[in-house]
mmCIF file of C-alpha atoms in Angstrom:
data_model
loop_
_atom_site.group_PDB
_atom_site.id
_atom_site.type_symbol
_atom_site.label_atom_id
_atom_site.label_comp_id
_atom_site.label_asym_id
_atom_site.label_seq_id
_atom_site.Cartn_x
_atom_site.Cartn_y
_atom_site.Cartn_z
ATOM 1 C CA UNK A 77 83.995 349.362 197.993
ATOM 2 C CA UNK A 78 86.300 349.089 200.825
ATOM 3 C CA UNK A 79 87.767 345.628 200.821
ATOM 4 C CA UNK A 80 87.210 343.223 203.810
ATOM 5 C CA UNK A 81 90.154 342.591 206.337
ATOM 6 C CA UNK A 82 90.358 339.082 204.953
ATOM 7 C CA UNK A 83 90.637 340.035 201.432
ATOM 8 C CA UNK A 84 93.384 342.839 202.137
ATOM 9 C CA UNK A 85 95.293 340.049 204.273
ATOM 10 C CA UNK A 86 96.144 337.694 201.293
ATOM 11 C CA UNK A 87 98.582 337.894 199.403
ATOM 12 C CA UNK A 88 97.637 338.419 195.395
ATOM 13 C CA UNK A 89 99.652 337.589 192.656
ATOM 14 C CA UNK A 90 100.389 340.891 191.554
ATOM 15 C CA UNK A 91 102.361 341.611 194.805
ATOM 16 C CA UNK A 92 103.866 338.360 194.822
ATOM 17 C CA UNK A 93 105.252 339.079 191.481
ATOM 18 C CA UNK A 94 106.339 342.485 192.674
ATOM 19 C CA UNK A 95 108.621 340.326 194.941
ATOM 20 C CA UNK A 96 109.583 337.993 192.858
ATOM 21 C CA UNK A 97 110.992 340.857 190.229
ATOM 22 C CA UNK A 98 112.792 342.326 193.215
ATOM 23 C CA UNK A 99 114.913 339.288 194.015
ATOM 24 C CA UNK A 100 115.394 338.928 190.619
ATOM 25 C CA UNK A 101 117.192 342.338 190.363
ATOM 26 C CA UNK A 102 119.084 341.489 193.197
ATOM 27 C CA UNK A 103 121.035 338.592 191.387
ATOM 28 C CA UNK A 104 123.859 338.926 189.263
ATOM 29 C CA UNK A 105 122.981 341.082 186.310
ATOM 30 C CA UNK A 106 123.986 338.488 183.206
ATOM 31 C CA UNK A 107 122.111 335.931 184.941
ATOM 32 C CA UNK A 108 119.063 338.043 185.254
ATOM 33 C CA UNK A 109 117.529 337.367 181.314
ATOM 34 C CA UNK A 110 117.991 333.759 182.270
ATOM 35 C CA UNK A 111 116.013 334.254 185.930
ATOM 36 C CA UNK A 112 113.025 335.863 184.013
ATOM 37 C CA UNK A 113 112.915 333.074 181.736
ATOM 38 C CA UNK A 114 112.598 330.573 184.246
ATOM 39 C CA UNK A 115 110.166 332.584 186.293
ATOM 40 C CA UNK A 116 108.010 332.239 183.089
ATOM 41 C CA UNK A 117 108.945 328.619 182.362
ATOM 42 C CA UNK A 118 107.577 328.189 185.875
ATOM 43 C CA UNK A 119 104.093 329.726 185.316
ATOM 44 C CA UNK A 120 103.511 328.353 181.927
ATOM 45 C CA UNK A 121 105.125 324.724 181.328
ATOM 46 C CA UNK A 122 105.016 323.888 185.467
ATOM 47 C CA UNK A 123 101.388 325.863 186.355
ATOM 48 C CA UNK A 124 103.110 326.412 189.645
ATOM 49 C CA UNK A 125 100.953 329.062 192.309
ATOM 50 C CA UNK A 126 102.616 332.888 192.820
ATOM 51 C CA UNK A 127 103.629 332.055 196.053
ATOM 52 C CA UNK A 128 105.825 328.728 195.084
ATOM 53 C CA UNK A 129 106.958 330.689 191.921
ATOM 54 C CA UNK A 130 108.224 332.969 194.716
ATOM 55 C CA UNK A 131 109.757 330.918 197.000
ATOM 56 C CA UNK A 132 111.239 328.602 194.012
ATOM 57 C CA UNK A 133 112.994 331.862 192.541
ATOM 58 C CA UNK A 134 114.653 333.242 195.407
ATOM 59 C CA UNK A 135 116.722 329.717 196.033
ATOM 60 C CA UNK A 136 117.252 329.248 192.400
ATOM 61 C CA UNK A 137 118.426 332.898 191.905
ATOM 62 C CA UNK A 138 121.058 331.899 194.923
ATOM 63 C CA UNK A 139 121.896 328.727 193.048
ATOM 64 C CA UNK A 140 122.696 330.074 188.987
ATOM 65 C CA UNK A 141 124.791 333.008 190.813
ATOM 66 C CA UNK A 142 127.112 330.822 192.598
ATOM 67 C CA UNK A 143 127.147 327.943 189.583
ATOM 68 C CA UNK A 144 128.223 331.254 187.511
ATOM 69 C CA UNK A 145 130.623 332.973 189.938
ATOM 70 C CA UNK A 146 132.234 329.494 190.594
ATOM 71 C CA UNK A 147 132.504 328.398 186.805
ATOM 72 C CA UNK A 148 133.513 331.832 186.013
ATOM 73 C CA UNK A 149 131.336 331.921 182.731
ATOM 74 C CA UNK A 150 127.800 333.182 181.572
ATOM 75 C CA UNK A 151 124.706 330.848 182.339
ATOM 76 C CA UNK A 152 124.645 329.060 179.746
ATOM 77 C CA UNK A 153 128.244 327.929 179.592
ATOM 78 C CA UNK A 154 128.372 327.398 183.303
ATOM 79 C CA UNK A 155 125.792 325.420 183.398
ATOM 80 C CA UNK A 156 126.933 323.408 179.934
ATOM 81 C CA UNK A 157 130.301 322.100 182.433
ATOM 82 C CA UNK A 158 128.116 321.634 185.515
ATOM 83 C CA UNK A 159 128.602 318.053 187.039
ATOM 84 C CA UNK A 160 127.187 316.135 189.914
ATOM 85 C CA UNK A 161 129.968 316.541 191.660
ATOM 86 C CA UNK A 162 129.306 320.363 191.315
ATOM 87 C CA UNK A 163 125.782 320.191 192.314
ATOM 88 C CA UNK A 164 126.797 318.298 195.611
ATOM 89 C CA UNK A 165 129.505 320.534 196.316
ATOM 90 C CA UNK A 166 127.316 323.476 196.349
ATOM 91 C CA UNK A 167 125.026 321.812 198.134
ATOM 92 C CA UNK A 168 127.082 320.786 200.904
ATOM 93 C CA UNK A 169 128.183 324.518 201.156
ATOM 94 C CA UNK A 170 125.073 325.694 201.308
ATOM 95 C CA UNK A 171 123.840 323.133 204.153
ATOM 96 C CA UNK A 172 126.486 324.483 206.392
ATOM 97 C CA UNK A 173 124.644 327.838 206.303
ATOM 98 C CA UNK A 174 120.991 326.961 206.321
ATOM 99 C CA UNK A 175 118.751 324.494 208.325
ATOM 100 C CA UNK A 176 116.164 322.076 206.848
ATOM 101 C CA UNK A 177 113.317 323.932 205.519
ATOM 102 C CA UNK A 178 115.436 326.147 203.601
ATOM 103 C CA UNK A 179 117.522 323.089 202.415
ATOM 104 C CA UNK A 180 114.485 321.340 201.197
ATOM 105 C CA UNK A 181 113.532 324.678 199.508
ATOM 106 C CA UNK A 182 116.814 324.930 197.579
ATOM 107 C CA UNK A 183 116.666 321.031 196.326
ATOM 108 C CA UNK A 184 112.929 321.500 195.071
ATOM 109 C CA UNK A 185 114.310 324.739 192.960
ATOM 110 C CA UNK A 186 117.722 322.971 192.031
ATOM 111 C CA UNK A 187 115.168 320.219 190.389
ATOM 112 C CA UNK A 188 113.366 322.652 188.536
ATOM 113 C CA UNK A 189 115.955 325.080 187.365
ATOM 114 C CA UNK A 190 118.146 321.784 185.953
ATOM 115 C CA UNK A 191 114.772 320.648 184.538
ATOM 116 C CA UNK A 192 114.737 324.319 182.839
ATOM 117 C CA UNK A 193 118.038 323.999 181.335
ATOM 118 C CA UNK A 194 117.500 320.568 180.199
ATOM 119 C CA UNK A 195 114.635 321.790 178.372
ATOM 120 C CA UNK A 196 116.840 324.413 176.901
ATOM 121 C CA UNK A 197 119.159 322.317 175.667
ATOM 122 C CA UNK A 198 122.042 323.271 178.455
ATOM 123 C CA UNK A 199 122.282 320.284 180.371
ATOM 124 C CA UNK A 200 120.728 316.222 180.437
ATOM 125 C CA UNK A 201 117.937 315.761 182.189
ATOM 126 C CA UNK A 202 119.342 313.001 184.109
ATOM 127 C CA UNK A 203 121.765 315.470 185.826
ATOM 128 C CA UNK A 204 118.052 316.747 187.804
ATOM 129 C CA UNK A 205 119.012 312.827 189.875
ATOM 130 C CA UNK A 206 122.268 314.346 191.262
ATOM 131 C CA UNK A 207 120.295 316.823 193.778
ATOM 132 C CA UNK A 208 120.267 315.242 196.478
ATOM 133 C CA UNK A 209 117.467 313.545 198.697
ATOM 134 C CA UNK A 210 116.156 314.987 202.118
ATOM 135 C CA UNK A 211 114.159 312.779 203.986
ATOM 136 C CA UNK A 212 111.731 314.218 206.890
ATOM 137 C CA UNK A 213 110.029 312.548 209.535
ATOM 138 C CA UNK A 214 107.614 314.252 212.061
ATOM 139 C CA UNK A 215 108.837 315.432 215.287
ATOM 140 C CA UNK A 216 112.378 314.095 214.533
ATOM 141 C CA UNK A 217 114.061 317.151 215.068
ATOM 142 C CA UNK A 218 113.874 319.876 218.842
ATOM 143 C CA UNK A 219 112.904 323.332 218.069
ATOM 144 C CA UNK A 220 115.706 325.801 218.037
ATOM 145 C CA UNK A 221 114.805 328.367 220.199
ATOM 146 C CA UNK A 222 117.313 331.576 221.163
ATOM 147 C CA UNK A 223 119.096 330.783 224.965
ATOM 148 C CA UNK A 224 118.643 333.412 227.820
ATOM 149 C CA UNK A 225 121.397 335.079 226.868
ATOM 150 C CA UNK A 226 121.095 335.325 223.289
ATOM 151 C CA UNK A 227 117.080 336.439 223.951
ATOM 152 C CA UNK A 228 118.382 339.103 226.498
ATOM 153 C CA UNK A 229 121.325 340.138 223.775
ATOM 154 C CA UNK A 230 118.614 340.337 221.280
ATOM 155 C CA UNK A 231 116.663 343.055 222.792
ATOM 156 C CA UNK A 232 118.798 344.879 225.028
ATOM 157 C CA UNK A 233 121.602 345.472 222.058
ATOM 158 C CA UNK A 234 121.773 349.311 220.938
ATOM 159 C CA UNK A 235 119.350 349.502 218.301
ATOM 160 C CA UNK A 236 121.163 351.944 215.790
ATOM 161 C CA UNK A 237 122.866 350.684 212.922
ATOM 162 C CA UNK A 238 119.720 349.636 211.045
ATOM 163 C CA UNK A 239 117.913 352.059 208.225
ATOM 164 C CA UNK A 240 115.018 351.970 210.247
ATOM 165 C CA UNK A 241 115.790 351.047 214.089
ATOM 166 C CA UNK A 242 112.316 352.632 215.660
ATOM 167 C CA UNK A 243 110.281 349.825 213.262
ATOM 168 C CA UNK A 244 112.732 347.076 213.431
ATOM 169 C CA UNK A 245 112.740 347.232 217.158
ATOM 170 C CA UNK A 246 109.229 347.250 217.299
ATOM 171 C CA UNK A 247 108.890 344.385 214.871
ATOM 172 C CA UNK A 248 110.880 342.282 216.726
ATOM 173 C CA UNK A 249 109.348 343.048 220.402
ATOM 174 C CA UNK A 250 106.081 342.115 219.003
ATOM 175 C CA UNK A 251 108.155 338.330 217.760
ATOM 176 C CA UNK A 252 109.609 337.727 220.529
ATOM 177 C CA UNK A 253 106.952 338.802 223.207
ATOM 178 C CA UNK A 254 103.690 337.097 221.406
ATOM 179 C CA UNK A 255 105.486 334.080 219.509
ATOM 180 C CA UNK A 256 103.786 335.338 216.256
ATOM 181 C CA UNK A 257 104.670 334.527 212.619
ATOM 182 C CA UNK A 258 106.300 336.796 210.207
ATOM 183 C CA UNK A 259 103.062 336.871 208.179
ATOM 184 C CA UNK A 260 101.275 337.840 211.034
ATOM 185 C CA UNK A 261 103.308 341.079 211.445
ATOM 186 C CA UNK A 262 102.817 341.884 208.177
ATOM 187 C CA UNK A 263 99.033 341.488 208.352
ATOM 188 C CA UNK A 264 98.630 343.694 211.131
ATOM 189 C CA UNK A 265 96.520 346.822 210.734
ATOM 190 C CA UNK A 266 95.267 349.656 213.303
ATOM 191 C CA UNK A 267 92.491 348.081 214.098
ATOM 192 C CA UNK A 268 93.984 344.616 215.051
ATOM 193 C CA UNK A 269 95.522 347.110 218.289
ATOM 194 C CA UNK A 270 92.916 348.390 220.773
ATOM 195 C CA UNK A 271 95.238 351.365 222.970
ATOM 196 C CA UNK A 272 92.632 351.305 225.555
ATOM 197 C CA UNK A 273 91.486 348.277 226.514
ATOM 198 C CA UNK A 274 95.356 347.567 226.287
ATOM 199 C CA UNK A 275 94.978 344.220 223.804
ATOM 200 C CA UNK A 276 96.695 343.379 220.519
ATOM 201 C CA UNK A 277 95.369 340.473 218.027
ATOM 202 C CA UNK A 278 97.003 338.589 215.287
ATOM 203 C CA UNK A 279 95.159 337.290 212.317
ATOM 204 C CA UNK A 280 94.996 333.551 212.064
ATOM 205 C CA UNK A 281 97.573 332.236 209.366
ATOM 206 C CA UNK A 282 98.131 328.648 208.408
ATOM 207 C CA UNK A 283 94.878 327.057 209.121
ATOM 208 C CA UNK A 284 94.845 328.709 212.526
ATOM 209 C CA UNK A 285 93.223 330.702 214.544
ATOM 210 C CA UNK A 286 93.330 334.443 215.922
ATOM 211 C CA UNK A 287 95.410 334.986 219.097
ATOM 212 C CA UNK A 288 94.320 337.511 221.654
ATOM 213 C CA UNK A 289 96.932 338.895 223.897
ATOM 214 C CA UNK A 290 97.679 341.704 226.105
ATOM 215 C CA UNK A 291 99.505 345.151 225.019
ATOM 216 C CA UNK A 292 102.533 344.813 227.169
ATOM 217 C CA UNK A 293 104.149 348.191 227.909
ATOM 218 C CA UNK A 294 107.092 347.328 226.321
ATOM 219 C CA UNK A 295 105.018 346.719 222.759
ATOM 220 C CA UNK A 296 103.071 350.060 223.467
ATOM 221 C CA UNK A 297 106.015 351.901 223.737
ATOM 222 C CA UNK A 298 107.995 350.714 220.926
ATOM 223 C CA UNK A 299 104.569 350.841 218.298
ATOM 224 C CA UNK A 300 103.868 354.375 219.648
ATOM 225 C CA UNK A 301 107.392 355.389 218.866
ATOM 226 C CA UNK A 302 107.403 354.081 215.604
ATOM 227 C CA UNK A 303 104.159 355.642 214.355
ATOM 228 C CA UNK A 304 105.100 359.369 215.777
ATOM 229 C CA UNK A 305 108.331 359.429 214.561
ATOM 230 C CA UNK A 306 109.378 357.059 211.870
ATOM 231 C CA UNK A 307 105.997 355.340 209.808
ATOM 232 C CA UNK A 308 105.495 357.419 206.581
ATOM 233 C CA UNK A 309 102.598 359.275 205.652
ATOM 234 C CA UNK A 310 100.445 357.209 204.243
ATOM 235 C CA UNK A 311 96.474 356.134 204.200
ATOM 236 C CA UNK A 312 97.256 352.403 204.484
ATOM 237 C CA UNK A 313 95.378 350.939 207.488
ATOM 238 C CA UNK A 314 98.784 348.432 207.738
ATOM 239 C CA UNK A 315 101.138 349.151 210.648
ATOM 240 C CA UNK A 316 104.507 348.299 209.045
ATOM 241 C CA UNK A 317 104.875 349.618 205.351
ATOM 242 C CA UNK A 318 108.135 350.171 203.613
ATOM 243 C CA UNK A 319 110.154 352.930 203.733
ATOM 244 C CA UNK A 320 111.019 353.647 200.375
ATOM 245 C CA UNK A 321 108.039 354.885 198.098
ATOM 246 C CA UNK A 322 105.694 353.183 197.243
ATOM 247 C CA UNK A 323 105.073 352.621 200.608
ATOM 248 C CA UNK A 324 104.155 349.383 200.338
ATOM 249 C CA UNK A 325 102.996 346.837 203.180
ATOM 250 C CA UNK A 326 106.306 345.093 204.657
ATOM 251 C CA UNK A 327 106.577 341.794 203.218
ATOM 252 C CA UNK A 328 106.954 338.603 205.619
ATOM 253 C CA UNK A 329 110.160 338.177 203.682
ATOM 254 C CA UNK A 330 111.101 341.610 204.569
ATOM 255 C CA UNK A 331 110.675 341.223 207.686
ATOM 256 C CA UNK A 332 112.714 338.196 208.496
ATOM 257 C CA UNK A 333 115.592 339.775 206.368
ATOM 258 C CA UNK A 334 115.260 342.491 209.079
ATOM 259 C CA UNK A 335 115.337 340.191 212.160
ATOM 260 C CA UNK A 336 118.699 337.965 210.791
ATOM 261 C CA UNK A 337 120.453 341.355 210.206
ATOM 262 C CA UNK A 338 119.292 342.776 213.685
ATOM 263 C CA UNK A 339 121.421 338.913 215.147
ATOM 264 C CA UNK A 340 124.240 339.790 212.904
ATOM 265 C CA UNK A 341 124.202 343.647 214.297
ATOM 266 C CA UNK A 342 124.190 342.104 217.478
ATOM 267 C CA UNK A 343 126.820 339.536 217.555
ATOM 268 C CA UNK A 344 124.232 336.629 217.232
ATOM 269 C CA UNK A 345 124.461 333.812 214.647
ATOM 270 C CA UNK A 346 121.541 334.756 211.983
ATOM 271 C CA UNK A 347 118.836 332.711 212.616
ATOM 272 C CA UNK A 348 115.078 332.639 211.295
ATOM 273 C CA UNK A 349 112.108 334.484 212.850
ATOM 274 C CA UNK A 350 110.815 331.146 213.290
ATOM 275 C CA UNK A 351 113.222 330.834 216.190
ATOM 276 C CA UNK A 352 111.863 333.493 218.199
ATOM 277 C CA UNK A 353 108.768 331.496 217.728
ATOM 278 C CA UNK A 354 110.421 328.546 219.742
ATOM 279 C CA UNK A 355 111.429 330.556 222.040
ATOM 280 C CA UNK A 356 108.210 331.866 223.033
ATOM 281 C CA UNK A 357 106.862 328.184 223.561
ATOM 282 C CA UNK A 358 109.704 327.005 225.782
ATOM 283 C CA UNK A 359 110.092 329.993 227.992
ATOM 284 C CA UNK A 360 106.281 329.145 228.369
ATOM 285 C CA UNK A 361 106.588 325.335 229.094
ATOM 286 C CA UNK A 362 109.056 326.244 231.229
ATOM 287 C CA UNK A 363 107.243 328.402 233.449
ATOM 288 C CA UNK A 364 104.444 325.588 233.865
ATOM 289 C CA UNK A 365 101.917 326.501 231.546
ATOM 290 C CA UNK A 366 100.144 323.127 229.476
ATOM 291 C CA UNK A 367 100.786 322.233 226.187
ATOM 292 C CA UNK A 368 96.907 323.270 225.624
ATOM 293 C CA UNK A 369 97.135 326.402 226.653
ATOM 294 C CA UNK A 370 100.947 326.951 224.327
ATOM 295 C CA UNK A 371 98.469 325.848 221.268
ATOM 296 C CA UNK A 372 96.495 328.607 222.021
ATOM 297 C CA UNK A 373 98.361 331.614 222.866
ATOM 298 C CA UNK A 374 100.348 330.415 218.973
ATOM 299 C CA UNK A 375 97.155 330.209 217.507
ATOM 300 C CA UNK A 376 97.078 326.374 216.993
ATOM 301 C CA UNK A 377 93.497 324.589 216.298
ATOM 302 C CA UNK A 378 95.917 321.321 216.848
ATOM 303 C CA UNK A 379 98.166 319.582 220.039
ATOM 304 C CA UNK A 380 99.811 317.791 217.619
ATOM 305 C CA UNK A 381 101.820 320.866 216.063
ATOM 306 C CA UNK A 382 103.040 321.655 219.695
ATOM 307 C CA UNK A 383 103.690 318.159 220.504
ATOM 308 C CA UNK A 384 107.394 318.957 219.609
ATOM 309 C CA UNK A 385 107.999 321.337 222.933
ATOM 310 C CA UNK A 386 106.866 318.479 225.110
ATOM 311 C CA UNK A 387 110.375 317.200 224.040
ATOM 312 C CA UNK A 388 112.168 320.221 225.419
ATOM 313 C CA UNK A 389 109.922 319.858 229.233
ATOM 314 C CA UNK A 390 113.301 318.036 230.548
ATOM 315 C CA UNK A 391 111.633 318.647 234.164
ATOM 316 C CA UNK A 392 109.102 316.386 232.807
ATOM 317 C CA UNK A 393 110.512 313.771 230.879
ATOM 318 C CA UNK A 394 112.906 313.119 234.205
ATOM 319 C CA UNK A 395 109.403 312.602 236.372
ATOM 320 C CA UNK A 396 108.471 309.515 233.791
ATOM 321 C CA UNK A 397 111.528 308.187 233.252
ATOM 322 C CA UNK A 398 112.674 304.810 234.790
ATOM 323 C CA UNK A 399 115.721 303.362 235.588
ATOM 324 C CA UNK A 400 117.456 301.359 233.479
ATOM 325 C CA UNK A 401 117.744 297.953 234.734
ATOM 326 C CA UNK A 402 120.396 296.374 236.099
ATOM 327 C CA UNK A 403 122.259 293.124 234.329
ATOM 328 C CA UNK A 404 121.936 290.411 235.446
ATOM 329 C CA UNK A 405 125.099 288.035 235.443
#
């Protein structure tokens, strides 16, 4: 029976273990046995979901490579001399590199992977206190959208260089022209684009709901040119798919791997597809549409997760500001 689009959308457990064994492969060979073994410790001692067991991995498997590379020793020894001092070091390093989700990411599998080797016998569980502490508070932070120039540089940039330039490009004109998620790309199918009425829609993700918009030219062309000349044969009803066989729906993780290396190609600092996100919203609040009306072309149910741009409407803010009052001798 042919599944439903909703079913085919999420993400099972089989595929995210299909991930989670690629990133895996990806780390340093002698630390791999140990990687496995945590990816197990995970699912049977912790009872942790396949898409935390996924995102927990890929930090940790940055973390033991570096402990390992830095101590100059297999796993178990490098983690046997590991100190706090170590753990902050690395952790200041990696700060430099990486904003706040992904830091928060990285302490949550730094806790568990020390927890791992303390069970192991490796290291004492009271070294798990030396991670440090990240706290968050709502609407502390302004979104980090690209500038002009850096959203201009971003799409007008030669697109060669990449393995597969026709469905990168198109990837990221549909980001940075609809404000979608990652996920969101990946979900899309042939349906989800209607060529003559000239409309595109994106699945709802997150709680959400679907977002209607219109099939700028721009999007047309660079879809069309990837599905002529560059998709592979296949009888998948998704748009993106991997180029290597199996061909394989593009992951969201794929995807944003594609758009940092597509900033790097192009001279830009590597930042998340999130960003392009931002960007969407501002250039929008800039141009005088409502904060309503922003919730809906992102697919929000909620004002309160765009209430963050209304700290970016500078026009705005100026109009309700007062003066500061003079002192009084």
């Amino acid at each position: 029976m042919k599944q439903t689009r909703t079913e085919r959308v999420a993400w099972t457990p089989e595929s995210y273990g299909i991930y989670t064994q690629n990133r895996i492969e990806k780390a340093c060979a002698e630390n791999r046995p140990t990687l496995r073994a945590f990816a197990t410790w995970l699912v049977e001692v912790r009872g942790l979901t396949s898409g935390t067991i996924t995102c927990r991995l890929s930090s940790a498997c940055t973390f033991v490579d570096e402990v390992t590379a830095r101590a100059e020793a297999r796993c178990t020894e490098a983690f046997q001399s590991l100190t706090p001092d170590g753990i902050e070091d690395f952790f200041v390093r990696y700060g430099k590199d990486h904003g706040v989700s992904a830091r928060r990411n990285m302490c949550s599998a730094m806790r568990l992977f020390l927890k791992f080797a303390a069970s192991a016998g490796w290291v004492d569980l009271e070294l798990v206190n030396a991670v440090p502490s990240l706290p968050g508070y709502r609407l502390s932070g302004l979104p980090r959208g690209l500038s002009d120039e850096e959203f201009k540089t971003l799409l007008s940039s030669p697109w060669e260089g990449g393995r597969c330039p026709l469905r990168d490009r198109a990837i990221v004109y549909l980001l940075a022209t609809y404000g979608v998620r990652c996920a969101q790309v990946s979900a899309l199918e042939f349906m989800d684009v209607d060529w003559h009425e000239g409309m595109i829609v994106f699945a709802a993700h997150k709680g959400g709901k679907a977002v209607h918009h219109v099939l700028t030219e721009a999007v047309a062309e660079s879809l069309a040119d990837y599905l002529r000349n560059e998709r592979p044969t296949s009888d998948c009803d998704d748009v993106f798919l991997r180029q290597n066989r199996p061909h394989l729906k593009l992951s969201p993780m794929a995807i944003s791997g594609l758009v940092k290396s597509r900033m790097v190609r192009c001279g830009l600092p590597p930042r998340r597809p999130h960003s392009l996100r931002h960007t969407f919203a501002t250039r929008l609040l800039r141009a005088g549409q409502g904060v309503k009306a922003i919730a809906d072309l992102l697919g929000h149910r909620s004002l309160t997760a765009v209430a963050i741009y209304a700290k970016v409407d500078y026009a705005r803010l100026f109009e309700v500001a007062v003066d500061w009052p003079e002192v009084v001798a």
